[in-house]
Amino acid sequence: MSLASAWSVALLGVDGVLVEIEADIGAGLPGLQLVGLPDAALSEARDRIRAAVLNSGESWPSRRMTLALSPATLPKVGSGYDVALAVALLAADRTVAADRLRGTVLIGELALDGRLRPVRGVLPAVLAARRAGMR
């Protein structure tokens, strides 16, 4: 079993709230489960991040994967979590060094080919990250 985490930001009105994304890869039927009140766009992230990872030349784990977004009670809206979700999974799979993620907030949507797409609400997200001492 491998565990890693990354950080992103949820928008709550005009304020940003830090969201921890934990990735667990372990034994069980292969698949990806998202937990922590994802909306429809975030639930579609499964397909976007899988395609982006594979089309970037990385391997996709063939094990059971769970991505948990905390705090679980906070609704998560939009595709701005894609980068953090993908990088947390890659860190849990030991493709990315997990220690390089400490103190870093990741924001952005992934295109199917792995390109980074812009998202709305970057200013409140950056301000929330800075208030928390993140980069």
C-alpha positions as MATLAB code, in Angstrom:
seq = 'MSLASAWSVALLGVDGVLVEIEADIGAGLPGLQLVGLPDAALSEARDRIRAAVLNSGESWPSRRMTLALSPATLPKVGSGYDVALAVALLAADRTVAADRLRGTVLIGELALDGRLRPVRGVLPAVLAARRAGMR';
ca = [
       0.000    0.000    0.000;
       1.260    3.471   -0.918;
       0.005    6.781    0.400;
       0.749   10.361   -0.680;
      -0.906   13.747   -0.454;
      -1.092   17.030   -2.336;
      -2.876   20.340   -1.785;
      -5.351   22.318   -3.850;
      -7.914   25.041   -3.141;
     -11.717   25.066   -3.096;
     -13.564   28.288   -3.805;
     -16.203   29.243   -1.278;
     -17.776   32.430   -2.590;
     -14.820   34.748   -3.161;
     -12.589   32.974   -0.637;
     -10.224   30.076   -1.095;
     -10.122   27.125    1.305;
      -7.210   24.668    1.297;
      -8.133   21.114    0.334;
      -5.867   18.167    1.110;
      -5.907   15.418   -1.480;
      -4.810   12.016   -0.221;
      -4.025    9.246   -2.673;
      -3.926    5.606   -1.646;
      -2.898    2.771   -3.933;
      -3.399   -0.711   -2.574;
      -4.626   -4.230   -3.098;
      -8.047   -4.852   -4.551;
      -9.884   -4.645   -7.825;
      -8.299   -2.076  -10.152;
     -10.211    1.173  -10.264;
     -10.302    4.753   -9.058;
     -12.638    5.985   -6.332;
     -13.137    9.709   -5.532;
     -14.438   10.580   -2.058;
     -15.113   13.907   -0.361;
     -18.190   15.536   -1.983;
     -17.033   15.834   -5.611;
     -19.416   17.462   -8.110;
     -20.063   16.101  -11.624;
     -17.076   17.912  -13.191;
     -14.779   16.593  -10.481;
     -16.165   13.066  -10.844;
     -15.210   13.254  -14.531;
     -11.626   13.921  -13.420;
     -11.107   10.144  -13.298;
     -11.155    9.992  -17.078;
      -9.224   13.240  -17.618;
      -6.355   12.377  -15.290;
      -6.072    8.793  -16.542;
      -5.826    9.965  -20.162;
      -3.435   12.804  -19.251;
      -1.109   10.497  -17.298;
      -1.034    7.837  -20.024;
      -0.672   10.364  -22.871;
       2.231   11.962  -20.987;
       4.118    8.676  -21.163;
       3.612    7.583  -17.546;
       2.087    4.291  -16.473;
      -1.338    4.021  -14.842;
      -1.452    1.814  -11.724;
      -3.426   -1.392  -12.211;
      -4.446   -1.548   -8.554;
      -7.188   -0.105   -6.368;
      -6.797    3.684   -6.067;
      -8.635    6.010   -3.722;
      -8.479    9.805   -3.837;
      -9.901   11.557   -0.770;
     -10.523   15.307   -0.732;
     -10.618   16.871    2.751;
     -12.406   18.471    4.424;
     -15.027   15.997    3.238;
     -17.921   18.263    4.257;
     -16.847   21.071    1.903;
     -18.385   20.800   -1.589;
     -15.713   20.589   -4.325;
     -16.736   22.164   -7.633;
     -14.985   22.251  -10.993;
     -11.970   20.794  -12.720;
      -9.275   22.823  -10.952;
      -8.300   19.820   -8.827;
      -7.077   17.724  -11.796;
      -3.374   18.513  -11.403;
      -3.364   17.872   -7.648;
      -5.291   14.608   -8.088;
      -2.934   13.347  -10.797;
       0.243   14.348   -8.967;
      -0.971   12.818   -5.683;
      -1.618    9.528   -7.517;
       1.789    9.668   -9.207;
       3.414   10.308   -5.817;
       1.563    7.356   -4.263;
       2.806    5.258   -7.188;
       6.336    6.614   -6.524;
       6.598    8.163  -10.003;
       6.861   11.621   -8.402;
       8.846   12.247   -5.206;
       6.237   12.829   -2.474;
       8.549   15.093   -0.473;
       8.580   17.615   -3.350;
       4.848   18.202   -2.812;
       5.161   19.481    0.763;
       4.031   23.071    1.067;
       2.919   23.306   -2.566;
      -0.611   24.017   -3.793;
      -1.512   22.605   -7.224;
      -4.303   24.166   -9.284;
      -5.321   23.449  -12.876;
      -7.368   21.353  -15.255;
      -5.684   18.672  -17.344;
      -6.356   18.201  -21.041;
      -6.482   14.597  -22.227;
      -3.014   14.959  -23.755;
      -1.555   16.191  -20.444;
      -1.557   19.924  -21.213;
      -2.465   22.274  -18.391;
      -5.648   24.311  -18.876;
      -6.550   27.508  -17.015;
      -9.223   27.583  -14.324;
     -11.215   30.340  -12.664;
     -10.575   31.654   -9.176;
      -6.788   31.616   -9.220;
      -6.424   34.872   -7.242;
      -8.430   33.705   -4.195;
      -6.667   30.331   -4.440;
      -3.216   31.921   -4.392;
      -4.197   34.225   -1.520;
      -5.452   31.236    0.514;
      -2.241   29.336   -0.199;
      -0.109   32.298    0.842;
      -2.099   32.810    4.079;
      -1.433   29.155    4.919;
       2.299   29.501    4.239;
       2.137   27.400    1.083;
       3.658   28.110   -2.288;
];
